[in-house]
PDB file of C-alpha atoms in Angstrom:
ATOM      1  CA  MET K   1     -35.204 -99.656  -2.215  1.00 63.00           C
ATOM      2  CA  SER K   2     -37.023 -98.918  -5.888  1.00 75.00           C
ATOM      3  CA  PHE K   3     -34.598 -96.066  -6.133  1.00 77.00           C
ATOM      4  CA  ALA K   4     -31.559 -98.151  -5.976  1.00 80.00           C
ATOM      5  CA  ARG K   5     -32.947-101.019  -7.571  1.00 84.00           C
ATOM      6  CA  ALA K   6     -33.882 -98.580 -10.920  1.00 83.00           C
ATOM      7  CA  THR K   7     -30.036 -96.816 -10.719  1.00 85.00           C
ATOM      8  CA  ALA K   8     -28.594-100.176 -10.437  1.00 85.00           C
ATOM      9  CA  ARG K   9     -30.349-101.924 -13.282  1.00 87.00           C
ATOM     10  CA  HIS K  10     -29.380 -98.170 -14.984  1.00 91.00           C
ATOM     11  CA  PRO K  11     -26.589 -98.127 -18.862  1.00 92.00           C
ATOM     12  CA  GLU K  12     -25.249 -95.574 -16.994  1.00 94.00           C
ATOM     13  CA  PHE K  13     -23.576 -97.429 -14.121  1.00 94.00           C
ATOM     14  CA  ARG K  14     -22.253-100.186 -15.988  1.00 93.00           C
ATOM     15  CA  ARG K  15     -21.100 -97.247 -18.211  1.00 95.00           C
ATOM     16  CA  GLY K  16     -19.360 -95.452 -14.548  1.00 94.00           C
ATOM     17  CA  ALA K  17     -18.625 -98.143 -12.930  1.00 94.00           C
ATOM     18  CA  ARG K  18     -16.166-100.037 -16.056  1.00 94.00           C
ATOM     19  CA  ASP K  19     -14.540 -95.610 -16.596  1.00 92.00           C
ATOM     20  CA  MET K  20     -13.654 -96.552 -12.841  1.00 92.00           C
ATOM     21  CA  LEU K  21     -11.919 -99.954 -13.538  1.00 90.00           C
ATOM     22  CA  HIS K  22      -8.801 -99.273 -14.505  1.00 84.00           C
ATOM     23  CA  VAL K  23      -8.044 -96.398 -11.590  1.00 83.00           C
ATOM     24  CA  SER K  24      -9.110 -99.410  -8.833  1.00 87.00           C
ATOM     25  CA  PRO K  25      -5.758-100.766  -8.452  1.00 84.00           C
ATOM     26  CA  GLY K  26      -4.320 -97.058  -7.121  1.00 80.00           C
ATOM     27  CA  ILE K  27      -6.880 -96.134  -4.839  1.00 86.00           C
ATOM     28  CA  ALA K  28      -6.835-100.362  -3.263  1.00 88.00           C
ATOM     29  CA  ALA K  29      -3.763 -98.829  -2.755  1.00 82.00           C
ATOM     30  CA  TRP K  30      -4.107 -96.144  -1.652  1.00 83.00           C
ATOM     31  CA  GLY K  31      -6.297 -97.575   0.823  1.00 88.00           C
ATOM     32  CA  LEU K  32      -4.742-100.444   2.175  1.00 86.00           C
ATOM     33  CA  VAL K  33      -1.287 -98.690   2.906  1.00 83.00           C
ATOM     34  CA  THR K  34      -3.780 -95.104   5.014  1.00 86.00           C
ATOM     35  CA  GLY K  35      -6.104 -98.748   6.818  1.00 89.00           C
ATOM     36  CA  VAL K  36      -1.919-100.817   7.465  1.00 86.00           C
ATOM     37  CA  ALA K  37      -0.958 -96.549   8.871  1.00 82.00           C
ATOM     38  CA  MET K  38      -4.011 -95.528  10.820  1.00 85.00           C
ATOM     39  CA  VAL K  39      -3.214 -98.520  13.264  1.00 87.00           C
ATOM     40  CA  LYS K  40       0.058 -98.336  13.099  1.00 82.00           C
ATOM     41  CA  SER K  41      -0.080 -94.969  14.758  1.00 80.00           C
ATOM     42  CA  GLY K  42      -2.054 -95.894  17.419  1.00 82.00           C
ATOM     43  CA  LEU K  43      -5.565 -95.855  16.519  1.00 84.00           C
ATOM     44  CA  THR K  44      -7.651 -99.236  17.912  1.00 89.00           C
ATOM     45  CA  ALA K  45      -8.520-101.857  14.976  1.00 91.00           C
ATOM     46  CA  PRO K  46     -12.459-100.886  15.565  1.00 92.00           C
ATOM     47  CA  LEU K  47     -11.359 -97.089  15.544  1.00 89.00           C
ATOM     48  CA  ALA K  48      -9.807 -97.210  12.361  1.00 90.00           C
ATOM     49  CA  ALA K  49     -12.589 -98.733  10.726  1.00 92.00           C
ATOM     50  CA  LEU K  50     -14.544 -96.317  12.951  1.00 92.00           C
ATOM     51  CA  MET K  51     -13.427 -93.144  11.160  1.00 89.00           C
ATOM     52  CA  SER K  52     -12.208 -95.164   7.088  1.00 91.00           C
ATOM     53  CA  LEU K  53     -16.501 -95.732   6.828  1.00 92.00           C
ATOM     54  CA  VAL K  54     -17.164 -92.411   8.408  1.00 90.00           C
ATOM     55  CA  VAL K  55     -14.493 -89.894   6.669  1.00 87.00           C
ATOM     56  CA  PHE K  56     -14.121 -91.893   3.455  1.00 89.00           C
ATOM     57  CA  ALA K  57     -11.565 -89.005   2.659  1.00 85.00           C
ATOM     58  CA  GLY K  58      -8.163 -91.010   3.252  1.00 81.00           C
ATOM     59  CA  SER K  59      -5.800 -87.134   2.454  1.00 80.00           C
ATOM     60  CA  ALA K  60      -7.410 -86.257   5.430  1.00 84.00           C
ATOM     61  CA  GLN K  61      -6.950 -89.513   6.998  1.00 84.00           C
ATOM     62  CA  LEU K  62      -2.995 -89.935   6.065  1.00 79.00           C
ATOM     63  CA  ALA K  63      -2.551 -86.509   7.545  1.00 79.00           C
ATOM     64  CA  THR K  64      -3.904 -85.855  10.202  1.00 82.00           C
ATOM     65  CA  MET K  65      -2.443 -89.557  11.247  1.00 81.00           C
ATOM     66  CA  PRO K  66       1.187 -88.548  12.358  1.00 77.00           C
ATOM     67  CA  LEU K  67      -0.477 -85.381  14.287  1.00 80.00           C
ATOM     68  CA  LEU K  68      -2.349 -87.328  16.234  1.00 79.00           C
ATOM     69  CA  ALA K  69       0.213 -89.343  16.942  1.00 76.00           C
ATOM     70  CA  SER K  70       2.589 -86.998  17.536  1.00 77.00           C
ATOM     71  CA  GLY K  71      -0.173 -85.609  19.722  1.00 80.00           C
ATOM     72  CA  ALA K  72      -0.877 -82.221  18.715  1.00 80.00           C
ATOM     73  CA  PRO K  73      -3.544 -80.221  19.189  1.00 85.00           C
ATOM     74  CA  LEU K  74      -7.275 -80.670  18.305  1.00 84.00           C
ATOM     75  CA  TRP K  75      -7.294 -77.692  16.263  1.00 86.00           C
ATOM     76  CA  VAL K  76      -4.224 -78.796  14.751  1.00 83.00           C
ATOM     77  CA  VAL K  77      -5.392 -81.950  13.208  1.00 85.00           C
ATOM     78  CA  TRP K  78      -9.231 -80.181  12.202  1.00 86.00           C
ATOM     79  CA  ALA K  79      -8.181 -77.581  10.522  1.00 85.00           C
ATOM     80  CA  THR K  80      -5.601 -79.675   8.844  1.00 82.00           C
ATOM     81  CA  ALA K  81      -8.115 -81.839   7.629  1.00 85.00           C
ATOM     82  CA  ALA K  82      -9.720 -79.278   6.829  1.00 85.00           C
ATOM     83  CA  CYS K  83      -7.323 -77.524   4.624  1.00 80.00           C
ATOM     84  CA  VAL K  84      -6.221 -81.216   2.578  1.00 80.00           C
ATOM     85  CA  ASN K  85     -10.348 -80.916   1.595  1.00 84.00           C
ATOM     86  CA  LEU K  86     -10.678 -77.773   0.919  1.00 80.00           C
ATOM     87  CA  ARG K  87     -10.860 -78.783  -2.691  1.00 78.00           C
ATOM     88  CA  PHE K  88     -14.182 -80.654  -2.110  1.00 84.00           C
ATOM     89  CA  VAL K  89     -15.749 -77.323  -1.545  1.00 81.00           C
ATOM     90  CA  ILE K  90     -14.685 -76.364  -4.877  1.00 78.00           C
ATOM     91  CA  PHE K  91     -15.863 -80.243  -6.040  1.00 81.00           C
ATOM     92  CA  SER K  92     -18.806 -79.636  -4.926  1.00 85.00           C
ATOM     93  CA  ALA K  93     -20.045 -76.240  -6.463  1.00 83.00           C
ATOM     94  CA  MET K  94     -19.262 -77.564  -9.212  1.00 84.00           C
ATOM     95  CA  TRP K  95     -21.649 -80.997  -9.286  1.00 88.00           C
ATOM     96  CA  ARG K  96     -24.313 -77.923  -9.126  1.00 88.00           C
ATOM     97  CA  PRO K  97     -25.334 -78.048 -12.813  1.00 89.00           C
ATOM     98  CA  TYR K  98     -25.837 -81.519 -12.341  1.00 93.00           C
ATOM     99  CA  PHE K  99     -27.601 -82.432  -8.902  1.00 93.00           C
ATOM    100  CA  ALA K 100     -29.193 -78.987  -7.181  1.00 90.00           C
ATOM    101  CA  ARG K 101     -32.553 -79.934  -7.999  1.00 90.00           C
ATOM    102  CA  LEU K 102     -32.126 -83.743  -6.394  1.00 91.00           C
ATOM    103  CA  PRO K 103     -33.542 -84.082  -3.260  1.00 91.00           C
ATOM    104  CA  ARG K 104     -31.240 -82.902   0.090  1.00 91.00           C
ATOM    105  CA  TRP K 105     -31.043 -86.282   1.290  1.00 90.00           C
ATOM    106  CA  ARG K 106     -29.596 -87.210  -2.646  1.00 90.00           C
ATOM    107  CA  ARG K 107     -27.181 -84.508  -2.708  1.00 91.00           C
ATOM    108  CA  CYS K 108     -25.656 -85.223   0.702  1.00 91.00           C
ATOM    109  CA  LEU K 109     -25.455 -88.730  -0.076  1.00 90.00           C
ATOM    110  CA  CYS K 110     -23.334 -87.690  -3.250  1.00 90.00           C
ATOM    111  CA  GLY K 111     -21.479 -85.122  -1.410  1.00 90.00           C
ATOM    112  CA  TYR K 112     -20.382 -87.699   1.146  1.00 91.00           C
ATOM    113  CA  PHE K 113     -19.432 -90.942  -1.830  1.00 92.00           C
ATOM    114  CA  SER K 114     -17.504 -88.225  -4.287  1.00 89.00           C
ATOM    115  CA  GLY K 115     -13.646 -88.929  -4.392  1.00 87.00           C
ATOM    116  CA  ASP K 116     -11.205 -86.635  -6.859  1.00 83.00           C
ATOM    117  CA  LEU K 117     -11.137 -88.945  -9.821  1.00 84.00           C
ATOM    118  CA  ASN K 118     -15.120 -89.647  -9.347  1.00 89.00           C
ATOM    119  CA  TYR K 119     -15.304 -86.132 -10.238  1.00 87.00           C
ATOM    120  CA  VAL K 120     -12.796 -85.807 -13.152  1.00 84.00           C
ATOM    121  CA  ILE K 121     -14.159 -89.088 -14.643  1.00 90.00           C
ATOM    122  CA  PHE K 122     -17.602 -87.917 -14.937  1.00 92.00           C
ATOM    123  CA  ARG K 123     -16.838 -84.422 -16.030  1.00 87.00           C
ATOM    124  CA  GLU K 124     -15.637 -85.836 -18.843  1.00 87.00           C
ATOM    125  CA  ARG K 125     -18.557 -88.159 -19.543  1.00 91.00           C
ATOM    126  CA  PHE K 126     -20.764 -85.027 -18.874  1.00 91.00           C
ATOM    127  CA  PRO K 127     -18.480 -82.141 -20.593  1.00 87.00           C
ATOM    128  CA  ALA K 128     -21.593 -79.868 -20.525  1.00 86.00           C
ATOM    129  CA  LEU K 129     -22.761 -78.032 -17.317  1.00 83.00           C
ATOM    130  CA  GLU K 130     -26.386 -79.205 -18.261  1.00 88.00           C
ATOM    131  CA  PRO K 131     -28.807 -80.990 -16.157  1.00 89.00           C
ATOM    132  CA  ALA K 132     -29.568 -84.782 -18.003  1.00 90.00           C
ATOM    133  CA  PRO K 133     -31.568 -88.791 -16.558  1.00 89.00           C
ATOM    134  CA  GLU K 134     -28.651 -90.481 -17.357  1.00 92.00           C
ATOM    135  CA  GLN K 135     -25.762 -88.318 -15.632  1.00 93.00           C
ATOM    136  CA  GLU K 136     -26.910 -89.745 -11.684  1.00 93.00           C
ATOM    137  CA  PRO K 137     -26.971 -93.402 -12.871  1.00 94.00           C
ATOM    138  CA  TYR K 138     -23.769 -92.746 -14.270  1.00 95.00           C
ATOM    139  CA  PHE K 139     -22.512 -91.352 -10.651  1.00 95.00           C
ATOM    140  CA  TRP K 140     -23.575 -94.298  -8.957  1.00 95.00           C
ATOM    141  CA  GLY K 141     -21.739 -96.433 -10.786  1.00 95.00           C
ATOM    142  CA  GLY K 142     -18.298 -95.278 -10.403  1.00 94.00           C
ATOM    143  CA  VAL K 143     -18.909 -93.937  -6.801  1.00 94.00           C
ATOM    144  CA  ALA K 144     -19.650 -97.844  -5.968  1.00 94.00           C
ATOM    145  CA  MET K 145     -16.732 -99.428  -6.887  1.00 94.00           C
ATOM    146  CA  ASN K 146     -14.293 -96.583  -6.279  1.00 93.00           C
ATOM    147  CA  TRP K 147     -16.187 -96.367  -2.173  1.00 94.00           C
ATOM    148  CA  SER K 148     -15.760 -99.600  -2.615  1.00 94.00           C
ATOM    149  CA  ALA K 149     -12.366-100.379  -4.022  1.00 93.00           C
ATOM    150  CA  TRP K 150     -10.940 -98.449  -0.822  1.00 92.00           C
ATOM    151  CA  GLN K 151     -12.845 -99.381   1.623  1.00 94.00           C
ATOM    152  CA  GLY K 152     -12.062-102.798   0.910  1.00 94.00           C
ATOM    153  CA  ALA K 153      -7.999-102.270   0.653  1.00 92.00           C
ATOM    154  CA  SER K 154      -8.383-100.345   4.036  1.00 92.00           C
ATOM    155  CA  LEU K 155      -9.497-102.643   5.473  1.00 94.00           C
ATOM    156  CA  SER K 156      -7.803-105.666   4.790  1.00 93.00           C
ATOM    157  CA  GLY K 157      -5.190-103.041   6.461  1.00 90.00           C
ATOM    158  CA  ILE K 158      -6.235-102.403   9.478  1.00 92.00           C
ATOM    159  CA  ALA K 159      -7.221-105.899   9.980  1.00 92.00           C
ATOM    160  CA  LEU K 160      -4.007-107.295   8.502  1.00 88.00           C
ATOM    161  CA  ALA K 161      -1.730-103.493  10.243  1.00 84.00           C
ATOM    162  CA  ASN K 162      -0.402-106.174  12.646  1.00 81.00           C
ATOM    163  CA  VAL K 163       0.686-108.997  10.327  1.00 81.00           C
ATOM    164  CA  ILE K 164       2.370-106.916   8.030  1.00 70.00           C
ATOM    165  CA  PRO K 165       5.753-106.191   7.934  1.00 66.00           C
ATOM    166  CA  VAL K 166       7.674-103.389   7.584  1.00 59.00           C
ATOM    167  CA  GLU K 167      10.039-104.425   4.955  1.00 59.00           C
ATOM    168  CA  TRP K 168       7.284-104.266   2.341  1.00 60.00           C
ATOM    169  CA  GLY K 169       7.569 -99.953   1.933  1.00 57.00           C
ATOM    170  CA  LEU K 170       3.672 -99.783   1.732  1.00 54.00           C
ATOM    171  CA  GLY K 171       4.680 -96.357   2.375  1.00 57.00           C
ATOM    172  CA  PHE K 172       6.509 -96.167  -0.689  1.00 58.00           C
ATOM    173  CA  ALA K 173       3.422 -97.843  -2.319  1.00 60.00           C
ATOM    174  CA  GLY K 174       1.106 -95.309  -1.089  1.00 58.00           C
ATOM    175  CA  VAL K 175       3.511 -92.442  -1.996  1.00 63.00           C
ATOM    176  CA  LEU K 176       3.174 -94.320  -6.322  1.00 62.00           C
ATOM    177  CA  ALA K 177      -0.765 -94.848  -5.459  1.00 62.00           C
ATOM    178  CA  LEU K 178      -0.989 -90.888  -4.326  1.00 64.00           C
ATOM    179  CA  LEU K 179       1.633 -89.748  -7.083  1.00 69.00           C
ATOM    180  CA  GLY K 180      -0.768 -91.601  -9.848  1.00 65.00           C
ATOM    181  CA  ILE K 181      -4.146 -89.952  -9.207  1.00 65.00           C
ATOM    182  CA  THR K 182      -2.078 -86.777  -9.124  1.00 70.00           C
ATOM    183  CA  CYS K 183      -0.599 -86.203 -11.963  1.00 72.00           C
ATOM    184  CA  SER K 184      -3.821 -86.891 -13.409  1.00 66.00           C
ATOM    185  CA  LEU K 185      -5.977 -84.179 -11.704  1.00 67.00           C
ATOM    186  CA  LEU K 186      -3.092 -81.920 -13.705  1.00 73.00           C
ATOM    187  CA  GLN K 187      -4.340 -80.963 -16.108  1.00 70.00           C
ATOM    188  CA  ASP K 188      -4.146 -77.489 -17.152  1.00 73.00           C
ATOM    189  CA  ARG K 189      -1.858 -74.553 -16.859  1.00 78.00           C
ATOM    190  CA  ALA K 190      -3.398 -73.531 -13.089  1.00 75.00           C
ATOM    191  CA  THR K 191      -3.596 -76.537 -12.073  1.00 78.00           C
ATOM    192  CA  TRP K 192       0.326 -77.257 -12.940  1.00 84.00           C
ATOM    193  CA  LEU K 193       1.116 -73.688 -11.505  1.00 86.00           C
ATOM    194  CA  ALA K 194      -1.315 -74.669  -8.322  1.00 82.00           C
ATOM    195  CA  ALA K 195       0.681 -78.112  -7.960  1.00 83.00           C
ATOM    196  CA  GLY K 196       4.419 -76.949  -7.961  1.00 89.00           C
ATOM    197  CA  THR K 197       3.917 -73.650  -5.390  1.00 90.00           C
ATOM    198  CA  ALA K 198       2.564 -76.370  -3.530  1.00 85.00           C
ATOM    199  CA  ALA K 199       5.450 -78.968  -3.747  1.00 87.00           C
ATOM    200  CA  SER K 200       7.724 -76.061  -3.124  1.00 92.00           C
ATOM    201  CA  ALA K 201       5.755 -74.692  -0.415  1.00 88.00           C
ATOM    202  CA  ALA K 202       5.881 -78.274   1.376  1.00 86.00           C
ATOM    203  CA  VAL K 203      10.107 -78.515   1.044  1.00 90.00           C
ATOM    204  CA  ALA K 204      11.135 -74.708   1.783  1.00 91.00           C
ATOM    205  CA  ALA K 205       8.551 -75.078   5.529  1.00 87.00           C
ATOM    206  CA  TYR K 206       9.261 -78.909   5.903  1.00 86.00           C
ATOM    207  CA  ALA K 207      11.195 -77.470   9.064  1.00 87.00           C
ATOM    208  CA  LEU K 208       8.134 -76.165  10.960  1.00 83.00           C
ATOM    209  CA  PRO K 209       6.332 -78.022  12.977  1.00 78.00           C
ATOM    210  CA  LEU K 210       4.032 -80.439  13.992  1.00 69.00           C
ATOM    211  CA  LYS K 211       3.070 -81.035  10.746  1.00 69.00           C
ATOM    212  CA  LEU K 212       2.520 -77.213   9.641  1.00 76.00           C
ATOM    213  CA  ASN K 213       4.271 -77.390   6.046  1.00 80.00           C
ATOM    214  CA  ILE K 214       1.127 -78.784   4.947  1.00 76.00           C
ATOM    215  CA  LEU K 215      -0.749 -75.939   5.907  1.00 75.00           C
ATOM    216  CA  VAL K 216       1.402 -74.103   4.914  1.00 84.00           C
ATOM    217  CA  ALA K 217       1.020 -75.557   1.814  1.00 84.00           C
ATOM    218  CA  ILE K 218      -2.234 -75.880   0.941  1.00 78.00           C
ATOM    219  CA  ALA K 219      -2.865 -72.310   1.651  1.00 81.00           C
ATOM    220  CA  ALA K 220       0.382 -71.308  -0.922  1.00 86.00           C
ATOM    221  CA  ALA K 221      -1.678 -73.464  -3.694  1.00 82.00           C
ATOM    222  CA  VAL K 222      -5.089 -72.278  -2.954  1.00 78.00           C
ATOM    223  CA  ALA K 223      -3.432 -68.749  -3.516  1.00 84.00           C
ATOM    224  CA  VAL K 224      -2.198 -69.268  -6.755  1.00 84.00           C
ATOM    225  CA  GLY K 225      -5.257 -70.865  -8.556  1.00 78.00           C
ATOM    226  CA  LEU K 226      -7.928 -68.676  -7.208  1.00 78.00           C
ATOM    227  CA  GLY K 227      -4.861 -65.513  -7.820  1.00 84.00           C
ATOM    228  CA  LEU K 228      -4.755 -67.603 -11.726  1.00 81.00           C
ATOM    229  CA  GLU K 229      -8.483 -67.816 -11.814  1.00 76.00           C
ATOM    230  CA  ALA K 230      -8.680 -63.966 -11.459  1.00 80.00           C
ATOM    231  CA  ALA K 231      -6.211 -63.017 -13.954  1.00 82.00           C
ATOM    232  CA  GLU K 232      -8.390 -65.549 -16.486  1.00 78.00           C
ATOM    233  CA  GLU K 233     -11.729 -63.594 -15.060  1.00 78.00           C
ATOM    234  CA  ALA K 234     -10.080 -60.149 -15.938  1.00 82.00           C
ATOM    235  CA  GLN K 235      -8.394 -61.485 -19.075  1.00 83.00           C
ATOM    236  CA  ARG K 236     -12.003 -62.801 -20.125  1.00 80.00           C
ATOM    237  CA  ARG K 237     -13.325 -59.281 -19.275  1.00 83.00           C
ATOM    238  CA  ALA K 238     -11.887 -57.436 -21.471  1.00 82.00           C
ATOM    239  CA  ARG K 239     -11.386 -59.262 -24.544  1.00 82.00           C
ATOM    240  CA  ASN K 240     -15.223 -59.348 -23.848  1.00 78.00           C
ATOM    241  CA  VAL K 241     -14.926 -55.288 -24.099  1.00 75.00           C
ATOM    242  CA  SER K 242     -12.722 -54.707 -26.247  1.00 76.00           C
ATOM    243  CA  GLU K 243     -15.485 -56.950 -28.645  1.00 74.00           C
ATOM    244  CA  GLU K 244     -17.858 -55.142 -28.419  1.00 73.00           C
ATOM    245  CA  ALA K 245     -15.284 -51.795 -28.701  1.00 72.00           C
ATOM    246  CA  GLY K 246     -15.047 -52.991 -32.557  1.00 67.00           C
ATOM    247  CA  ARG K 247     -18.190 -53.302 -33.243  1.00 65.00           C
TER     248      ARG K 247
END
């Protein structure tokens, strides 16, 4: 409790929450759509609320709900959720220089609460991969805003799923929210190429059963991303070798 009080009182906590505030409406819209989708797909309200609180991964929830509703094999559901969340392995590797010194239980909490936009905004605030005392309060301020916006909207969607008319077009609102969040993550050539590859592969493999086009798109995007990273690393090594040879 003393750790929580000290963190909440830190100026960087408030700054982290403030920096996340401008993207909270998009996160809330996404959460609302996900909450409604879970109930509309056949989950009871208690199970949907449990999934929202425990899983806390909107893209994985939206990707797996149609599979659950269609009676897809469990391995397909698990594989889809794992592939959709593969990006968090990369995020975790990038968090390590900042938080490796923390106790394990705090690192586990960081893993649960971290999100895409938390990662992007945190890296903008602390571009140098070096630990600093103000980083953890800033992180918790951002995730507190992110988690509250998501869970508040998601639980509201679950509670109101049978009241909200289908004609409201919340699915389209959710697509717009996802597009806004996705565009904020496209920051360089590699991410643009990976995103373009994923979109093209998803459309090309749309006819596959059980939404397997999602897995195809993810696999293609990961392959392109890893290939670009390997090519850039090879270029850096070649450049370093040429520079050393010229000295």
